[in-house]
XYZ file of N, CA, C and O in Angstrom:
456
model
N 20.073 -12.787 3.064
C 19.627 -14.099 2.542
C 17.542 -13.895 1.870
O 17.730 -12.385 2.199
N 17.593 -13.786 0.693
C 16.260 -13.288 0.293
C 15.248 -13.633 0.545
O 14.941 -14.840 0.916
N 13.883 -12.745 1.513
C 13.289 -13.216 1.849
C 12.521 -14.346 0.257
O 12.323 -13.663 -0.401
N 11.186 -14.666 0.648
C 10.454 -15.148 0.159
C 9.178 -14.666 -0.854
O 8.286 -14.574 0.124
N 9.027 -13.156 -1.467
C 8.806 -12.051 -1.975
C 8.298 -13.065 -2.811
O 9.133 -13.207 -3.931
N 7.086 -12.629 -3.027
C 5.931 -12.939 -4.579
C 4.849 -12.213 -5.222
O 4.337 -11.289 -3.715
N 5.162 -11.051 -6.421
C 3.995 -9.992 -7.166
C 3.409 -10.283 -7.554
O 4.145 -11.330 -8.597
N 2.190 -10.697 -7.871
C 1.546 -11.074 -8.420
C 0.085 -9.858 -8.949
O 0.038 -9.037 -8.306
N -0.465 -10.132 -10.422
C -1.393 -9.233 -10.354
C -2.581 -9.689 -9.292
O -2.321 -10.990 -8.862
N -3.399 -8.776 -8.000
C -4.335 -8.919 -7.247
C -5.166 -9.260 -8.789
O -6.032 -8.588 -9.478
N -6.563 -10.113 -8.483
C -7.710 -10.543 -9.320
C -8.891 -9.927 -8.837
O -9.090 -8.887 -7.687
N -9.312 -9.065 -9.858
C -10.813 -8.318 -9.418
C -10.128 -6.667 -9.298
O -8.782 -6.553 -9.395
N -11.508 -6.096 -8.749
C -10.881 -4.849 -8.409
C -10.995 -4.720 -7.102
O -11.850 -5.575 -5.928
N -10.088 -3.703 -6.361
C -9.939 -3.991 -5.301
C -10.367 -1.931 -4.810
O -9.686 -1.154 -5.337
N -10.594 -1.753 -3.574
C -11.257 -0.726 -2.993
C -10.334 -0.208 -1.617
O -10.270 -1.252 -0.735
N -10.194 0.861 -1.105
C -9.968 0.947 -0.272
C -11.113 2.434 0.189
O -11.449 3.572 -0.488
N -11.275 2.027 1.368
C -12.554 2.944 2.435
C -12.124 3.473 3.467
O -11.766 2.863 3.635
N -11.850 4.826 3.646
C -11.333 6.125 5.834
C -12.281 7.015 5.272
O -13.001 7.691 3.922
N -12.862 6.625 6.627
C -14.240 8.204 6.520
C -15.306 8.388 6.122
O -15.232 9.464 5.794
N -16.326 7.169 5.204
C -16.918 7.324 4.533
C -16.649 7.678 2.662
O -17.552 7.899 2.053
N -15.034 7.944 2.869
C -14.882 8.196 0.794
C -13.939 6.804 0.675
O -13.269 6.047 1.655
N -14.616 6.871 -0.623
C -13.501 5.949 -1.576
C -12.075 6.492 -1.917
O -11.788 7.539 -2.489
N -11.290 5.988 -1.716
C -9.617 6.928 -1.762
C -8.977 6.539 -2.279
O -8.075 6.916 -3.708
N -9.581 4.548 -3.085
C -8.738 4.190 -4.162
C -9.667 3.279 -5.123
O -10.176 2.601 -4.038
N -9.684 2.731 -5.896
C -10.041 1.903 -7.429
C -9.443 1.486 -7.994
O -9.375 2.281 -8.462
N -8.812 0.209 -8.421
C -8.075 -0.288 -9.019
C -7.836 -1.573 -9.259
O -8.594 -2.466 -9.245
N -7.978 -1.854 -10.869
C -8.337 -3.347 -11.347
C -7.080 -3.553 -11.206
O -6.512 -5.033 -11.882
N -5.415 -2.707 -11.158
C -4.309 -3.152 -11.405
C -3.899 -3.213 -10.229
O -2.755 -3.194 -10.478
N -4.108 -2.948 -9.304
C -3.488 -3.952 -7.524
C -2.962 -4.698 -8.034
O -2.720 -5.731 -8.762
N -1.148 -5.103 -6.739
C -0.563 -5.601 -6.753
C -0.869 -6.649 -5.763
O -0.754 -5.729 -4.685
N -0.739 -7.243 -5.860
C -0.474 -8.524 -4.468
C 0.700 -9.421 -3.838
O 1.950 -10.342 -5.008
N 1.149 -9.223 -2.973
C 2.568 -9.049 -2.577
C 2.725 -9.894 -1.143
O 1.726 -9.634 -0.194
N 2.942 -10.720 -1.523
C 2.845 -12.297 -0.454
C 4.641 -12.599 0.286
O 5.353 -12.670 -0.614
N 5.030 -11.887 1.118
C 6.287 -12.362 2.080
C 5.906 -13.412 3.019
O 5.383 -12.871 4.620
N 6.873 -14.931 3.201
C 6.755 -15.463 3.984
C 5.515 -16.015 4.722
O 4.723 -16.540 3.648
N 4.965 -15.846 6.111
C 3.984 -16.433 6.423
C 2.989 -15.261 6.589
O 2.291 -15.620 6.666
N 3.268 -13.781 6.182
C 2.934 -13.039 6.643
C 1.261 -12.454 5.836
O 1.126 -13.132 4.814
N 0.165 -11.851 5.753
C -0.812 -11.618 5.382
C -0.384 -10.819 3.906
O 0.784 -10.911 3.754
N -1.092 -11.822 2.545
C -0.840 -10.643 1.660
C -1.127 -8.784 1.843
O -2.140 -8.621 2.448
N -0.440 -8.754 0.951
C -0.728 -6.749 1.213
C -1.114 -6.539 -0.629
O -0.457 -6.787 -0.323
N -2.356 -5.448 -0.081
C -2.035 -5.390 -2.067
C -1.605 -3.705 -2.251
O -1.851 -3.255 -1.232
N -1.582 -3.688 -3.102
C -0.543 -2.309 -3.539
C -0.860 -1.533 -4.717
O -1.115 -2.451 -5.639
N -2.060 -0.329 -3.983
C -2.565 0.259 -4.924
C -1.680 1.208 -6.298
O -0.873 1.519 -5.639
N -2.025 1.349 -7.807
C -1.118 1.959 -8.651
C -1.951 3.230 -8.069
O -3.037 4.151 -7.400
N -0.319 4.439 -7.571
C -0.722 6.114 -7.178
C -2.040 6.759 -8.499
O -2.900 7.142 -7.700
N -1.695 5.909 -9.997
C -3.138 6.661 -10.280
C -4.297 6.876 -10.072
O -5.231 7.757 -10.491
N -4.668 5.466 -9.349
C -6.039 4.851 -8.530
C -6.091 5.486 -7.456
O -7.167 4.824 -6.587
N -5.707 6.246 -6.841
C -5.408 6.703 -5.649
C -5.712 8.665 -5.363
O -5.540 9.192 -6.356
N -6.921 8.725 -4.220
C -7.467 9.713 -4.663
C -6.131 10.443 -3.568
O -5.944 10.615 -2.701
N -5.476 10.881 -3.963
C -3.744 11.524 -3.242
C -4.708 12.679 -3.105
O -3.314 12.623 -1.368
N -5.285 13.291 -3.117
C -5.658 14.683 -1.770
C -6.366 13.993 -0.744
O -5.641 15.054 -0.001
N -6.249 13.184 -0.577
C -6.370 12.413 0.962
C -5.110 12.107 1.442
O -5.995 11.482 2.756
N -4.637 11.691 0.806
C -3.245 11.538 1.787
C -2.089 12.557 1.642
O -1.719 13.403 0.934
N -1.662 12.447 3.152
C -0.686 13.971 2.904
C 0.514 13.300 3.905
O 0.568 12.179 4.150
N 1.862 13.390 2.705
C 3.034 11.980 3.005
C 3.507 13.373 3.897
O 3.446 14.122 4.879
N 3.510 11.715 5.135
C 4.910 12.134 7.141
C 5.657 12.161 6.817
O 6.498 11.722 5.512
N 6.582 12.169 7.717
C 7.712 12.116 7.932
C 7.997 11.470 8.428
O 9.754 10.696 8.337
N 7.083 9.973 8.927
C 7.963 9.113 8.805
C 8.912 7.482 8.164
O 7.792 8.256 6.774
N 9.200 7.416 8.212
C 9.956 6.514 7.215
C 10.542 4.884 8.244
O 10.472 5.403 8.944
N 10.505 3.560 7.376
C 10.424 2.769 7.925
C 11.566 1.874 6.645
O 11.903 2.249 5.553
N 12.549 0.687 6.919
C 13.447 0.114 6.433
C 13.364 -1.161 5.989
O 13.269 -2.024 7.848
N 12.854 -1.573 5.221
C 12.953 -3.305 5.056
C 14.113 -3.701 4.385
O 14.319 -3.127 3.412
N 15.172 -5.048 4.738
C 16.321 -5.051 3.938
C 15.776 -5.579 2.854
O 16.642 -6.016 1.974
N 14.465 -5.984 3.020
C 14.219 -7.079 1.181
C 13.570 -5.654 0.491
O 13.524 -6.086 -0.926
N 12.340 -4.524 0.427
C 12.162 -4.175 -0.044
C 12.805 -2.855 -0.073
O 12.763 -2.228 -1.422
N 13.657 -2.163 0.980
C 13.964 -0.812 0.909
C 13.697 -0.043 1.770
O 13.308 -0.303 2.863
N 13.391 1.473 1.594
C 13.079 2.282 2.384
C 11.618 3.119 1.823
O 11.100 2.842 1.060
N 10.581 3.346 2.873
C 9.201 3.210 3.292
C 8.628 4.441 3.518
O 9.232 4.877 4.986
N 8.519 5.688 3.039
C 8.044 6.512 3.249
C 6.373 6.013 3.446
O 5.677 5.709 2.834
N 5.660 6.836 4.342
C 4.424 6.842 5.371
C 3.261 7.850 4.657
O 4.335 9.304 4.645
N 2.823 8.010 4.614
C 1.442 8.864 3.844
C 0.032 8.960 5.297
O 0.162 7.712 5.955
N -0.376 10.061 5.989
C -1.452 9.748 7.061
C -2.233 10.262 5.763
O -2.767 10.857 5.003
N -3.575 9.879 6.102
C -5.357 9.888 5.556
C -5.934 11.109 6.313
O -6.026 10.787 7.139
N -6.586 11.970 5.431
C -7.388 12.995 5.661
C -8.532 12.644 5.516
O -9.190 12.629 4.264
N -9.596 12.590 6.977
C -10.501 12.260 6.749
C -11.460 13.789 7.400
O -10.729 14.730 7.616
N -12.406 13.082 6.871
C -13.177 15.064 7.636
C -13.696 15.033 9.031
O -12.921 16.125 9.407
N -13.146 13.831 10.033
C -13.730 13.303 11.123
C -12.330 13.926 11.957
O -11.691 13.978 12.628
N -11.424 12.911 11.132
C -9.644 12.843 11.998
C -8.760 12.248 11.043
O -9.201 12.313 9.644
N -7.981 12.510 11.540
C -6.156 12.486 10.504
C -5.688 10.869 10.923
O -5.532 10.534 11.892
N -6.051 9.893 10.249
C -5.374 8.676 10.574
C -3.986 8.647 9.851
O -3.087 8.320 8.755
N -2.685 9.257 10.650
C -1.055 8.944 10.950
C -0.323 7.394 10.439
O -1.035 6.698 10.779
N 0.345 7.765 9.199
C 0.968 6.481 8.742
C 0.177 6.044 8.504
O 0.178 4.352 8.664
N -1.009 5.459 7.488
C -1.809 5.042 7.668
C -1.934 3.752 6.299
O -1.927 3.005 5.888
N -0.639 4.657 5.788
C -0.596 4.307 3.612
C 1.167 4.255 3.776
O 1.934 4.946 4.552
N 1.754 3.524 3.056
C 3.185 3.515 2.850
C 3.301 3.139 1.199
O 2.410 2.747 0.747
N 4.376 3.545 0.342
C 5.135 3.763 -0.395
C 6.690 3.747 -0.422
O 7.158 3.740 0.718
N 7.636 2.195 -1.101
C 8.466 2.084 -1.188
C 8.612 2.901 -2.715
O 8.563 2.337 -3.752
N 9.015 3.842 -2.494
C 9.535 4.716 -4.219
C 11.108 4.780 -4.773
O 11.048 4.957 -5.927
N 11.686 3.683 -4.089
C 12.804 3.613 -4.828
C 13.034 2.091 -4.200
O 14.089 1.640 -3.612
N 11.986 0.984 -4.873
C 12.471 0.006 -3.934
C 13.249 -0.923 -4.368
O 13.945 -0.904 -5.255
N 13.964 -2.153 -3.764
C 15.126 -2.803 -4.553
C 14.486 -3.618 -5.188
O 13.495 -3.501 -5.505
N 15.261 -3.914 -6.707
C 15.246 -4.625 -7.677
C 14.075 -5.454 -8.185
O 13.181 -5.680 -8.391
N 13.957 -6.922 -6.906
C 13.530 -8.030 -6.923
C 12.354 -7.965 -6.639
O 11.378 -8.667 -7.001
N 11.545 -6.355 -6.605
C 10.488 -6.210 -5.989
C 10.429 -4.330 -6.716
O 9.187 -3.962 -6.070
N 10.653 -4.522 -8.167
C 10.835 -2.687 -8.186
C 9.288 -2.842 -8.800
O 8.888 -2.377 -8.983
N 8.611 -3.979 -9.171
C 6.996 -3.497 -9.263
C 5.749 -3.151 -8.314
O 5.884 -2.234 -9.042
N 6.575 -3.125 -7.230
C 5.745 -2.197 -6.077
C 5.688 -0.710 -6.528
O 5.500 0.124 -5.969
N 7.078 -0.008 -6.814
C 6.899 1.042 -7.933
C 5.726 1.862 -7.710
O 5.579 1.598 -8.648
N 5.324 3.353 -7.286
C 4.221 3.754 -8.273
C 3.115 3.621 -7.211
O 2.651 3.615 -7.980
N 3.161 1.903 -6.026
C 1.769 1.400 -5.762
C 2.358 2.742 -3.699
O 2.604 2.136 -3.561
N 0.952 2.425 -3.469
C 0.906 2.530 -2.043
C 0.438 1.332 -1.245
O -0.844 0.525 -2.133
N -0.150 0.808 -0.368
C -0.561 0.124 0.482
C -0.906 0.999 2.321
O -0.785 2.073 2.366
N -1.999 0.260 2.128
C -2.571 0.235 3.334
C -2.989 -0.249 4.152
O -2.666 -1.733 4.114
N -2.352 0.388 6.131
C -2.710 -0.499 6.852
C -4.243 -0.605 6.799
O -4.945 0.729 6.801
N -5.179 -1.669 6.623
C -6.830 -2.379 7.503
C -6.783 -1.786 9.217
O -5.542 -1.999 9.715
N -7.815 -1.088 9.244
C -7.765 -0.521 10.826
C -9.627 -1.241 11.136
O -10.675 -1.272 9.651
N -10.169 -0.737 11.983
C -11.748 0.215 12.095
C -12.116 1.650 11.106
O -13.241 0.981 10.778
N -11.133 2.004 11.644
C -11.022 3.000 10.087
C -10.490 2.822 8.284
O -11.331 3.501 8.084
N -9.785 1.924 8.050
C -9.686 1.708 6.666
C -10.088 0.336 6.605
O -9.664 -0.609 6.769
N -11.088 0.083 5.148
C -11.325 -0.940 5.022
C -10.579 -1.135 3.243
O -10.534 -0.483 2.602
N -9.755 -2.303 3.548
C -8.891 -2.475 2.316
C -9.810 -4.103 1.009
O -10.127 -4.626 1.852
N -10.615 -3.869 0.400
C -11.040 -5.148 -0.842
C -11.648 -5.164 -1.437
O -11.340 -4.248 -2.425
N -11.803 -6.320 -1.623
C -11.976 -6.867 -3.268
C -13.755 -6.644 -3.809
O -14.116 -7.343 -2.400
N -13.754 -6.259 -4.643
C -15.490 -5.576 -4.329
C -16.150 -6.315 -5.791
O -15.192 -7.588 -6.891
């Protein structure tokens, strides 16, 4: 059964900040809504400072979206393990998120609309 997943262009400009640095700023972010879960903002890889990210060997599988690869965020003071993820080859019904990354929000990582 297909999960109730909706993807739309996120309104406005979105940023990701960690360790005092802006990791991403995009007018082309996507908002993915899945059932009752909070919406997740996916940032185009072109709008992310990939130098702050280090691909990790962690992965996970979602039956609706496919296999996720994870990235750690390297800040001046710490490494935030597996703080971002991407579906490199997502399932067809969520193909719009290919080439995008999403970030776990926490005390150290802020994803916000500006």
